[in-house]
Amino acid sequence: MSSERLIYLPLGGAGEIGMNAYVYGYGPKDKERLVLVDLGVTFPDMDTTPGVDLIMPDITWLKQRADRLEGIFITHGHEDHIGAIAHMYGHLNVPVYARAFTANLARRKMEEAGHDPANVHTVQAWPEVTRLGPFTIGVAPMSHSIPESGGLVIDSPAGRVVHTGDFKLDANPLVGEPFDPGMWAQIAGDGVQALVCDSTNVFSQHPGRSESELPEEITKLFAEAKGLVAATTFASNVARVKTLAVAAEKAGRSVVLLGRAMRRMIEAAVETGVLTEFPKTISPEDAANVPRDNLMLITTGSQGERRAASAQLARGKYRGLELKEGDLFLFSSKTIPGNEKGVIRIINQFSEMGVDVVDDSSGLYHVSGHANRPDLEEVHRLLKPKMLIPMHGEHRHLRQHARLGEEKGIASAVVVNGMMMDLTGDVPKVTEWIETGRTYLDGTVKYGAMDGVVRDRIRMALNGHVLVTVILDEEDEPLGEPWCDVKGLPETGTSNAALVEVMEEDLNQFLMRAGAKTLRDDDKLEQELRRIARQSAFSEIGKKPEVTVVVSRMR
């Protein structure tokens, strides 16, 4: 029996939607040569990660084995698959491979982070392959909501793995390649050991719809609109941006692209040749000279992001442009679960202005970029894998997808982050559990989710903060009274006196009674002052704030 094995280890993206990072390995146990597929981010929220800029996988396990890592393949250019590559590249230092459009985006990110963009290598579509250690890897075109998305065909001595990335079955995606069942049948002809497959839309019972169904309805909407028209979608959905721009052009409207990400994506698509015949655009400054009913704004911020162009327009002006009563704003996008609050806030702000808002609820102006259940079943039928490993989904998605496979007689497993699977035999087996977590980018610093920084920030947000300052003289006697500075607390409490004065009086009473031993011991003194400040605040306002004590001694 061979001592070599084929392993699969998700470090992100399995049991969640976002932050994708998947490791494949082949070789003797604990000596496998490794390949990383995708290295993405997920986004913070004010409830659980206030102040954090980005959330990335914890790649500690991989960093410790960086000498065994052969390279990184990126399936496509969405942030949840590519967003962490530049932030974490310094820990890995191996070649990065992607198709032209995705490679263009990756090089920009690498350059901004101070890494050599030449470390990103452009690969051609299947049947071209790249050899990395024991692996031969090809990128087979998949249709998705971003150009040049690719499923990976990963060959090893233990068999072929197909890692779909994100995909849909679209015979006419408008921009990018259509889904090619003939190509995938050919790929399946040599046998597929394991299918590692997108699970996002497993609960959607109807077949997925094509991007080509949208232009007619969007064109009609814009042609009938009065006043200024604006629309938002994912900047990476280049096909949708083109559909919006062409519809505007047909309605006699000049197009303005608003938002850095929007301009960057269109530039990358034009540079790499995936986008052709895009309507001419004008600058926000030139738009001031165009009648409002001849203007079309295409904006970033379809998920309610506070700093994006849509949110800024909803708050007033952006780049000198503003929406007014009678204008139209279209959400040509689906709201990702968790982003509803931000989107609804924008809709209400526009409503208060008298702007008419149209969303995706009718199904006329948006189609998903992910395969629905019938489409997943079609891929199972085409590829005939020996085993199915659902990925890219919350636990409920993975479980439902695995159940779908089992019903068709495919050995399936629910695999979440940190589960190392042996894919060598006839059924997937758990071989090890790896500790995984999250890495926060907070300003310019990265730290682990368990480091306590965000936990302390949340506690301060919930309870407020008090700074207590005490000065002791050379004899370890209080020099004057202690004083308090408070943040995030009401000025007065139940006694109707100033909260600061009540706290300072209670602290001073303690200092007057404290024994010499306590006054000489900084730790003991800080502990008691913190306890009294919290108790005093609780008596006054019903909250125990976070307390920082500064003890200064005259020497």
Coordinates of C-alpha atoms in Angstrom, one line a residue:
M1 CA 0.0 0.0 0.0
S2 CA 1.4 3.4 -1.0
S3 CA 2.4 5.7 1.9
E4 CA 1.6 8.8 -0.3
R5 CA -1.8 10.5 0.0
L6 CA -3.8 13.3 -1.6
I7 CA -5.1 15.8 1.0
Y8 CA -7.6 18.7 1.0
L9 CA -7.6 21.3 3.7
P10 CA -9.8 24.4 3.7
L11 CA -8.4 27.3 5.8
G12 CA -11.4 29.5 4.8
G13 CA -14.5 29.4 2.7
A14 CA -15.9 26.1 4.0
G15 CA -18.8 26.7 6.4
E16 CA -18.9 30.4 5.3
I17 CA -19.3 32.4 2.2
G18 CA -16.1 34.4 1.8
M19 CA -12.5 34.3 2.8
N20 CA -11.7 31.4 0.5
A21 CA -8.4 29.5 1.0
Y22 CA -8.0 25.8 0.1
V23 CA -4.9 23.7 0.4
Y24 CA -4.2 20.6 -1.7
G25 CA -1.2 18.3 -0.9
Y26 CA 0.3 15.1 -2.2
G27 CA 3.1 13.0 -0.8
P28 CA 4.0 11.0 2.3
K29 CA 2.2 12.0 5.5
D30 CA 3.5 15.3 6.9
K31 CA 5.8 15.7 3.9
E32 CA 3.2 16.5 1.2
R33 CA 4.0 19.1 -1.4
L34 CA 1.3 21.7 -1.2
V35 CA -0.6 24.1 -3.5
L36 CA -2.9 26.9 -2.3
V37 CA -6.1 27.7 -4.2
D38 CA -7.3 31.2 -3.6
L39 CA -6.5 33.6 -0.7
G40 CA -9.5 35.9 -0.1
V41 CA -11.1 38.2 2.4
T42 CA -14.4 38.6 4.1
F43 CA -15.7 42.0 5.3
P44 CA -16.2 43.2 8.9
D45 CA -19.4 44.6 10.5
M46 CA -19.9 47.1 13.2
D47 CA -21.6 44.5 15.5
T48 CA -18.8 42.0 15.7
T49 CA -15.7 43.6 14.3
P50 CA -15.9 47.3 14.8
G51 CA -13.1 49.3 13.2
V52 CA -11.6 46.3 11.4
D53 CA -10.8 46.9 7.8
L54 CA -10.6 43.4 6.4
I55 CA -10.8 39.8 7.7
M56 CA -8.4 37.2 6.3
P57 CA -7.8 33.5 6.9
D58 CA -5.4 32.4 9.6
I59 CA -2.7 30.8 7.5
T60 CA -0.4 29.9 10.5
W61 CA -0.4 26.2 9.5
L62 CA 0.6 27.1 5.9
K63 CA 3.3 29.6 7.0
Q64 CA 4.9 26.9 9.1
R65 CA 5.1 24.7 5.9
A66 CA 5.9 27.4 3.4
D67 CA 9.0 25.4 2.3
R68 CA 6.6 22.7 1.0
L69 CA 4.3 25.2 -0.8
E70 CA 4.8 25.0 -4.6
G71 CA 2.5 27.9 -5.6
I72 CA -0.8 29.7 -5.4
F73 CA -3.6 29.5 -8.0
I74 CA -6.4 32.1 -8.1
T75 CA -9.6 31.0 -9.6
H76 CA -11.0 34.5 -10.3
G77 CA -10.8 38.1 -9.3
H78 CA -13.5 38.5 -6.6
E79 CA -12.2 39.9 -3.3
D80 CA -13.3 36.8 -1.4
H81 CA -10.8 34.8 -3.5
I82 CA -8.0 37.3 -4.3
G83 CA -8.3 40.0 -1.6
A84 CA -5.7 38.7 0.9
I85 CA -3.0 37.7 -1.7
A86 CA -0.9 40.9 -1.3
H87 CA -1.5 41.2 2.4
M88 CA -0.2 37.6 3.1
Y89 CA 2.3 37.1 0.3
G90 CA 5.3 38.0 2.4
H91 CA 4.7 34.9 4.5
L92 CA 4.5 32.6 1.5
N93 CA 6.8 33.9 -1.2
V94 CA 5.8 31.5 -4.0
P95 CA 4.7 32.1 -7.6
V96 CA 1.1 33.1 -8.1
Y97 CA -0.8 31.8 -11.1
A98 CA -4.0 33.2 -12.7
R99 CA -5.6 33.9 -16.1
A100 CA -5.0 37.3 -17.6
F101 CA -7.8 39.4 -16.2
T102 CA -7.3 38.0 -12.7
A103 CA -3.6 38.3 -13.0
N104 CA -4.0 42.0 -13.9
L105 CA -5.9 42.6 -10.7
A106 CA -3.4 40.6 -8.6
R107 CA -0.4 42.5 -10.0
R108 CA -2.1 45.8 -9.0
K109 CA -2.6 44.6 -5.5
M110 CA 0.9 43.2 -5.2
E111 CA 2.4 46.5 -6.4
E112 CA 0.4 48.6 -4.0
A113 CA 1.6 46.3 -1.1
G114 CA 5.3 46.7 -2.2
H115 CA 5.6 43.2 -3.7
D116 CA 7.1 42.4 -7.1
P117 CA 4.2 42.1 -9.5
A118 CA 6.4 39.8 -11.6
N119 CA 5.6 37.1 -9.1
V120 CA 2.2 36.8 -10.6
H121 CA 2.2 34.6 -13.7
T122 CA -0.5 34.6 -16.4
V123 CA -1.7 31.2 -17.5
Q124 CA -3.8 30.3 -20.5
A125 CA -7.0 28.4 -20.4
W126 CA -7.3 24.6 -20.5
P127 CA -5.9 22.5 -22.0
E128 CA -2.7 24.4 -21.1
V129 CA -1.4 23.1 -17.8
T130 CA 1.2 24.2 -15.2
R131 CA 3.3 21.6 -13.4
L132 CA 3.9 22.3 -9.7
G133 CA 5.7 19.5 -7.9
P134 CA 3.6 16.4 -8.1
F135 CA 0.6 18.4 -9.5
T136 CA -0.4 19.3 -13.0
I137 CA -3.0 22.1 -12.9
G138 CA -5.1 23.6 -15.7
V139 CA -7.7 26.4 -15.5
A140 CA -10.9 25.4 -17.3
P141 CA -13.2 28.4 -18.2
M142 CA -16.4 28.7 -16.1
S143 CA -19.1 31.4 -16.5
H144 CA -19.5 33.5 -13.4
S145 CA -20.3 37.2 -12.6
I146 CA -16.7 38.2 -13.3
P147 CA -14.6 37.6 -16.4
E148 CA -12.3 34.6 -16.8
S149 CA -13.5 32.7 -13.8
G150 CA -11.9 29.2 -13.9
G151 CA -12.4 25.8 -12.4
L152 CA -9.1 24.1 -11.6
V153 CA -8.3 20.6 -13.0
I154 CA -5.8 19.3 -10.5
D155 CA -4.0 16.1 -11.5
S156 CA -1.9 14.1 -9.1
P157 CA -0.6 10.5 -8.9
A158 CA -3.8 9.8 -6.8
G159 CA -6.1 11.0 -9.5
R160 CA -7.9 14.1 -10.8
V161 CA -9.6 16.7 -8.6
V162 CA -11.9 19.3 -10.1
H163 CA -12.1 22.5 -8.0
T164 CA -15.0 24.5 -9.6
G165 CA -14.3 27.9 -8.0
D166 CA -17.5 30.0 -8.3
F167 CA -19.6 29.2 -11.3
K168 CA -22.9 29.2 -13.1
L169 CA -24.2 27.4 -16.2
D170 CA -24.6 30.3 -18.7
A171 CA -24.5 29.7 -22.4
N172 CA -24.4 33.4 -23.2
P173 CA -22.8 35.4 -20.3
L174 CA -22.2 38.5 -22.7
V175 CA -18.7 39.1 -21.3
G176 CA -16.4 36.1 -20.8
E177 CA -16.7 32.5 -21.9
P178 CA -19.9 30.5 -21.8
F179 CA -20.1 27.2 -19.9
D180 CA -18.9 24.4 -22.2
P181 CA -20.4 21.0 -21.4
G182 CA -18.4 19.3 -24.1
M183 CA -15.1 20.5 -22.6
W184 CA -16.2 19.3 -19.1
A185 CA -17.3 15.9 -20.5
Q186 CA -13.8 15.6 -21.9
I187 CA -12.2 16.5 -18.6
A188 CA -14.4 13.9 -16.9
G189 CA -13.4 11.3 -19.5
D190 CA -10.1 10.5 -17.6
G191 CA -12.1 10.0 -14.4
V192 CA -12.6 12.5 -11.6
Q193 CA -11.4 11.3 -8.1
A194 CA -13.0 14.3 -6.3
L195 CA -15.3 17.2 -7.2
V196 CA -14.8 20.2 -4.8
C197 CA -17.8 22.3 -5.7
D198 CA -19.5 25.7 -5.2
S199 CA -22.6 25.3 -2.9
T200 CA -23.9 28.9 -2.7
N201 CA -27.2 28.4 -4.4
V202 CA -27.9 24.8 -3.5
F203 CA -31.3 25.8 -2.0
S204 CA -32.5 27.5 -5.3
Q205 CA -34.8 25.0 -7.0
H206 CA -35.1 26.5 -10.4
P207 CA -32.3 26.4 -13.1
G208 CA -30.1 29.5 -13.1
R209 CA -30.8 32.3 -15.6
S210 CA -28.5 33.8 -18.1
E211 CA -26.9 37.3 -18.1
S212 CA -28.3 37.7 -21.6
E213 CA -31.9 37.9 -20.2
L214 CA -31.3 41.3 -18.6
P215 CA -30.4 43.9 -21.4
E216 CA -34.0 44.1 -22.8
E217 CA -35.6 44.9 -19.4
I218 CA -32.8 47.2 -18.2
T219 CA -32.9 49.1 -21.6
K220 CA -36.7 49.5 -21.3
L221 CA -36.4 50.8 -17.7
F222 CA -33.9 53.4 -18.6
A223 CA -35.8 54.5 -21.7
E224 CA -38.9 55.2 -19.7
A225 CA -37.1 57.0 -16.8
K226 CA -37.4 60.7 -16.2
G227 CA -34.6 62.8 -14.7
L228 CA -31.2 61.4 -13.8
V229 CA -30.7 57.6 -13.7
A230 CA -28.2 55.8 -11.5
A231 CA -27.5 52.1 -11.0
T232 CA -25.2 50.1 -8.8
T233 CA -23.9 46.6 -9.1
F234 CA -20.7 44.7 -8.2
A235 CA -17.8 46.5 -9.8
S236 CA -16.4 43.1 -10.8
N237 CA -19.5 42.1 -12.7
V238 CA -18.1 43.6 -15.9
A239 CA -20.9 42.1 -18.1
R240 CA -23.5 43.8 -16.0
V241 CA -21.7 47.2 -16.0
K242 CA -21.5 46.9 -19.8
T243 CA -25.2 46.1 -20.0
L244 CA -26.0 49.1 -17.9
A245 CA -23.8 51.4 -20.0
V246 CA -25.1 50.1 -23.3
A247 CA -28.7 50.5 -22.1
A248 CA -27.9 54.1 -21.0
E249 CA -26.4 54.8 -24.4
K250 CA -29.5 53.5 -26.2
A251 CA -31.6 55.8 -24.0
G252 CA -29.4 58.8 -25.1
R253 CA -27.6 59.1 -21.8
S254 CA -24.0 59.9 -21.1
V255 CA -22.3 57.4 -18.7
V256 CA -20.3 58.3 -15.6
L257 CA -18.5 55.6 -13.7
L258 CA -18.3 56.5 -10.0
G259 CA -16.1 54.7 -7.5
R260 CA -12.4 53.7 -7.7
A261 CA -13.2 49.9 -7.9
M262 CA -15.6 50.5 -10.8
R263 CA -13.0 52.4 -12.8
R264 CA -10.3 49.9 -11.9
M265 CA -12.3 46.8 -13.0
I266 CA -13.3 48.4 -16.3
E267 CA -9.7 49.4 -17.0
A268 CA -8.4 45.9 -16.2
A269 CA -11.1 44.3 -18.4
V270 CA -10.2 46.6 -21.4
E271 CA -6.5 46.1 -20.9
T272 CA -6.7 42.4 -20.9
G273 CA -9.1 42.3 -23.9
V274 CA -12.1 40.7 -22.1
L275 CA -14.2 43.8 -22.5
T276 CA -14.7 45.3 -26.0
E277 CA -17.0 48.0 -27.4
F278 CA -17.7 49.6 -24.0
P279 CA -19.6 52.9 -24.4
K280 CA -17.7 56.1 -24.0
T281 CA -17.8 57.5 -20.5
I282 CA -17.4 61.1 -19.2
S283 CA -15.9 62.4 -16.0
P284 CA -18.0 63.7 -13.1
E285 CA -16.7 67.2 -13.8
D286 CA -18.0 67.0 -17.4
A287 CA -21.3 65.6 -16.2
A288 CA -22.1 69.0 -14.7
N289 CA -22.6 70.3 -18.3
V290 CA -25.0 67.5 -19.3
P291 CA -28.8 67.9 -18.8
R292 CA -29.9 65.6 -15.9
D293 CA -32.3 63.6 -18.1
N294 CA -29.3 62.7 -20.3
L295 CA -27.1 61.4 -17.5
M296 CA -26.5 57.8 -16.2
L297 CA -24.3 57.1 -13.2
I298 CA -22.9 53.6 -12.6
T299 CA -21.8 53.4 -9.0
T300 CA -20.0 51.2 -6.5
G301 CA -21.7 50.3 -3.2
S302 CA -24.3 47.7 -4.1
Q303 CA -23.9 46.2 -0.6
G304 CA -24.5 49.4 1.3
E305 CA -20.8 50.1 2.0
R306 CA -20.7 53.4 3.8
R307 CA -17.7 54.9 1.9
A308 CA -18.8 53.7 -1.5
A309 CA -20.3 56.1 -4.1
S310 CA -23.9 54.9 -3.6
A311 CA -23.9 55.6 0.1
Q312 CA -22.3 59.0 -0.5
L313 CA -24.9 60.0 -3.1
A314 CA -27.6 58.9 -0.6
R315 CA -26.1 61.2 2.0
G316 CA -25.9 64.2 -0.3
K317 CA -23.3 64.8 -3.0
Y318 CA -20.5 62.7 -4.5
R319 CA -17.9 64.2 -6.9
G320 CA -20.2 67.2 -7.3
L321 CA -23.2 65.0 -8.4
E322 CA -26.4 64.6 -6.5
L323 CA -29.8 62.9 -6.9
K324 CA -33.1 64.7 -6.7
E325 CA -36.8 64.1 -6.6
G326 CA -38.0 62.1 -9.6
D327 CA -34.6 60.5 -10.3
L328 CA -34.2 56.7 -10.5
F329 CA -31.8 54.5 -8.7
L330 CA -31.5 50.8 -9.6
F331 CA -29.9 48.1 -7.5
S332 CA -28.8 45.6 -10.2
S333 CA -27.5 43.2 -7.6
K334 CA -28.5 40.8 -4.9
T335 CA -28.0 41.9 -1.3
I336 CA -25.6 39.4 0.4
P337 CA -27.0 38.1 3.7
G338 CA -25.7 40.4 6.5
N339 CA -25.6 43.5 4.4
E340 CA -29.4 44.2 4.5
K341 CA -29.1 47.1 7.1
G342 CA -26.7 49.1 4.9
V343 CA -28.7 48.6 1.8
I344 CA -32.0 49.5 3.5
R345 CA -30.4 52.6 5.0
I346 CA -29.5 53.8 1.5
I347 CA -32.9 53.0 0.1
N348 CA -34.6 55.0 2.8
Q349 CA -32.2 57.9 2.4
F350 CA -33.0 58.0 -1.3
S351 CA -36.7 57.7 -0.6
E352 CA -36.5 60.8 1.7
M353 CA -35.0 62.7 -1.3
G354 CA -37.9 61.6 -3.5
V355 CA -35.7 59.3 -5.6
D356 CA -37.5 56.2 -7.0
V357 CA -35.5 53.0 -6.0
V358 CA -35.8 49.7 -8.0
D359 CA -34.3 46.6 -6.5
D360 CA -33.8 43.0 -7.7
S361 CA -37.0 41.6 -6.2
S362 CA -38.7 41.4 -9.6
G363 CA -35.9 39.3 -11.0
L364 CA -35.9 41.5 -14.1
Y365 CA -32.6 43.4 -13.4
H366 CA -30.3 40.8 -11.8
V367 CA -29.3 37.2 -12.2
S368 CA -27.0 35.2 -9.8
G369 CA -23.5 34.3 -10.6
H370 CA -23.8 30.9 -8.8
A371 CA -25.2 27.6 -9.9
N372 CA -28.6 26.6 -8.6
R373 CA -29.5 23.1 -7.5
P374 CA -30.5 21.8 -11.0
D375 CA -27.2 23.2 -12.4
L376 CA -25.2 21.5 -9.6
E377 CA -26.9 18.3 -10.5
E378 CA -26.0 18.8 -14.1
V379 CA -22.3 19.2 -13.2
H380 CA -22.4 16.1 -11.0
R381 CA -23.9 14.2 -14.0
L382 CA -21.2 15.6 -16.4
L383 CA -18.2 14.9 -14.2
K384 CA -19.3 11.6 -12.6
P385 CA -16.9 12.1 -9.6
K386 CA -16.0 9.3 -7.2
M387 CA -16.5 11.7 -4.3
L388 CA -18.0 15.1 -3.7
I389 CA -16.7 17.8 -1.4
P390 CA -19.0 20.8 -1.1
M391 CA -17.3 24.2 -0.5
H392 CA -18.1 27.9 -0.7
G393 CA -21.1 27.9 1.5
E394 CA -22.4 28.1 5.1
H395 CA -22.7 24.8 6.9
R396 CA -26.4 24.4 5.8
H397 CA -25.3 24.8 2.2
L398 CA -22.6 22.2 2.5
R399 CA -24.9 19.8 4.2
Q400 CA -27.6 20.1 1.6
H401 CA -25.1 19.8 -1.2
A402 CA -23.5 16.6 0.3
R403 CA -27.0 15.2 0.7
L404 CA -27.6 15.9 -3.0
G405 CA -24.5 13.9 -3.9
E406 CA -25.3 11.0 -1.6
E407 CA -28.8 10.7 -3.2
K408 CA -27.0 10.2 -6.6
G409 CA -24.6 7.6 -5.1
I410 CA -21.6 9.9 -4.8
A411 CA -19.5 9.5 -1.7
S412 CA -19.9 13.0 -0.1
A413 CA -18.6 14.7 3.0
V414 CA -19.4 17.9 4.8
V415 CA -16.0 19.5 5.3
V416 CA -15.5 22.8 7.2
N417 CA -12.5 24.9 7.8
G418 CA -9.7 23.0 9.5
M419 CA -10.8 19.5 8.5
M420 CA -7.9 17.8 6.6
M421 CA -9.4 15.2 4.3
D422 CA -7.6 12.2 2.7
L423 CA -9.0 12.0 -0.8
T424 CA -6.8 9.0 -1.9
G425 CA -9.3 6.1 -1.5
D426 CA -12.9 5.5 -2.5
V427 CA -14.5 7.8 0.2
P428 CA -13.2 11.0 1.7
K429 CA -11.8 10.5 5.2
V430 CA -10.9 13.0 8.0
T431 CA -7.3 12.5 8.7
E432 CA -6.6 15.5 11.0
W433 CA -8.1 18.6 12.5
I434 CA -6.1 21.9 12.1
E435 CA -6.7 24.9 14.3
T436 CA -8.0 27.7 12.0
G437 CA -9.2 31.2 12.7
R438 CA -9.2 34.7 11.4
T439 CA -6.7 37.4 10.9
Y440 CA -7.8 41.0 11.2
L441 CA -6.4 43.9 9.2
D442 CA -6.8 46.9 11.5
G443 CA -5.3 50.0 9.9
T444 CA -1.8 48.8 9.0
V445 CA -1.6 46.0 11.6
K446 CA -2.6 42.4 11.4
Y447 CA -3.6 40.4 14.4
G448 CA -5.5 37.3 15.3
A449 CA -9.2 37.3 16.1
M450 CA -8.5 35.8 19.5
D451 CA -5.9 38.5 20.5
G452 CA -8.5 40.5 22.4
V453 CA -8.2 43.8 20.6
V454 CA -11.6 43.7 19.0
R455 CA -13.1 42.2 22.2
D456 CA -11.8 45.2 24.2
R457 CA -13.1 47.6 21.6
I458 CA -16.6 46.0 21.7
R459 CA -16.6 46.2 25.5
M460 CA -15.7 49.9 25.4
A461 CA -18.4 50.4 22.9
L462 CA -21.0 48.7 25.0
N463 CA -19.9 50.0 28.4
G464 CA -18.0 53.2 27.9
H465 CA -14.6 54.0 29.3
V466 CA -13.2 55.8 32.4
L467 CA -9.6 57.0 32.9
V468 CA -8.7 57.3 36.6
T469 CA -5.6 59.3 37.5
V470 CA -4.0 59.3 40.9
I471 CA -0.7 61.0 42.0
L472 CA 1.2 59.9 45.1
D473 CA 4.0 61.9 46.8
E474 CA 7.4 60.7 48.0
E475 CA 5.8 59.4 51.2
D476 CA 3.2 57.3 49.2
E477 CA 0.5 59.7 50.2
P478 CA -2.2 61.0 47.8
L479 CA -1.2 64.3 46.3
G480 CA -4.6 66.0 45.8
E481 CA -7.7 64.1 44.9
P482 CA -8.0 61.5 42.0
W483 CA -9.7 62.7 38.9
C484 CA -11.7 60.9 36.1
D485 CA -12.1 61.4 32.4
V486 CA -15.0 59.6 30.8
K487 CA -15.9 58.6 27.3
G488 CA -19.2 57.2 26.1
L489 CA -21.1 57.7 29.4
P490 CA -24.0 60.0 30.4
E491 CA -23.0 63.1 32.3
T492 CA -25.4 62.5 35.2
G493 CA -26.9 59.5 37.0
T494 CA -29.6 58.7 39.4
S495 CA -28.4 61.1 42.1
N496 CA -28.7 64.0 39.6
A497 CA -25.1 64.9 40.3
A498 CA -22.3 64.9 37.7
L499 CA -21.2 61.3 37.2
V500 CA -17.5 62.3 37.2
E501 CA -17.9 64.1 40.6
V502 CA -19.7 61.1 42.2
M503 CA -16.9 58.8 41.0
E504 CA -14.1 61.1 42.1
E505 CA -15.7 61.5 45.6
D506 CA -16.0 57.7 46.0
L507 CA -12.4 57.2 44.8
N508 CA -11.1 59.9 47.1
Q509 CA -13.0 58.3 50.1
F510 CA -11.2 55.1 49.4
L511 CA -7.8 56.8 49.2
M512 CA -8.3 58.5 52.5
R513 CA -9.1 55.2 54.2
A514 CA -6.5 53.1 52.4
G515 CA -3.6 51.6 54.4
A516 CA 0.1 52.2 53.8
K517 CA 0.5 48.7 52.4
T518 CA -2.1 49.2 49.7
L519 CA -0.8 52.7 48.8
R520 CA 2.7 51.3 48.3
D521 CA 1.5 48.4 46.0
D522 CA 0.7 49.7 42.4
D523 CA -1.1 46.5 41.4
K524 CA -3.3 46.4 44.5
L525 CA -4.1 50.1 44.2
E526 CA -5.0 49.8 40.6
Q527 CA -7.2 46.8 41.3
E528 CA -9.1 48.6 44.1
L529 CA -9.5 51.9 42.2
R530 CA -10.9 50.0 39.2
R531 CA -13.3 48.1 41.3
I532 CA -14.6 51.3 43.1
A533 CA -14.9 53.2 39.8
R534 CA -17.0 50.5 38.2
Q535 CA -19.2 50.0 41.3
S536 CA -19.7 53.8 41.6
A537 CA -20.7 54.0 37.9
F538 CA -23.0 51.0 38.3
S539 CA -24.8 52.7 41.2
E540 CA -25.3 55.9 39.2
I541 CA -26.0 54.7 35.6
G542 CA -26.5 50.9 35.8
K543 CA -23.4 50.1 33.8
K544 CA -19.9 49.0 34.7
P545 CA -17.5 50.8 32.3
E546 CA -14.1 49.7 31.2
V547 CA -11.6 51.4 33.5
T548 CA -8.0 52.4 33.0
V549 CA -6.1 53.4 36.1
V550 CA -2.9 55.6 36.0
V551 CA -0.9 55.8 39.2
S552 CA 1.9 58.4 39.1
R553 CA 4.5 58.6 41.9
M554 CA 6.7 61.5 42.8
R555 CA 10.3 60.2 43.3

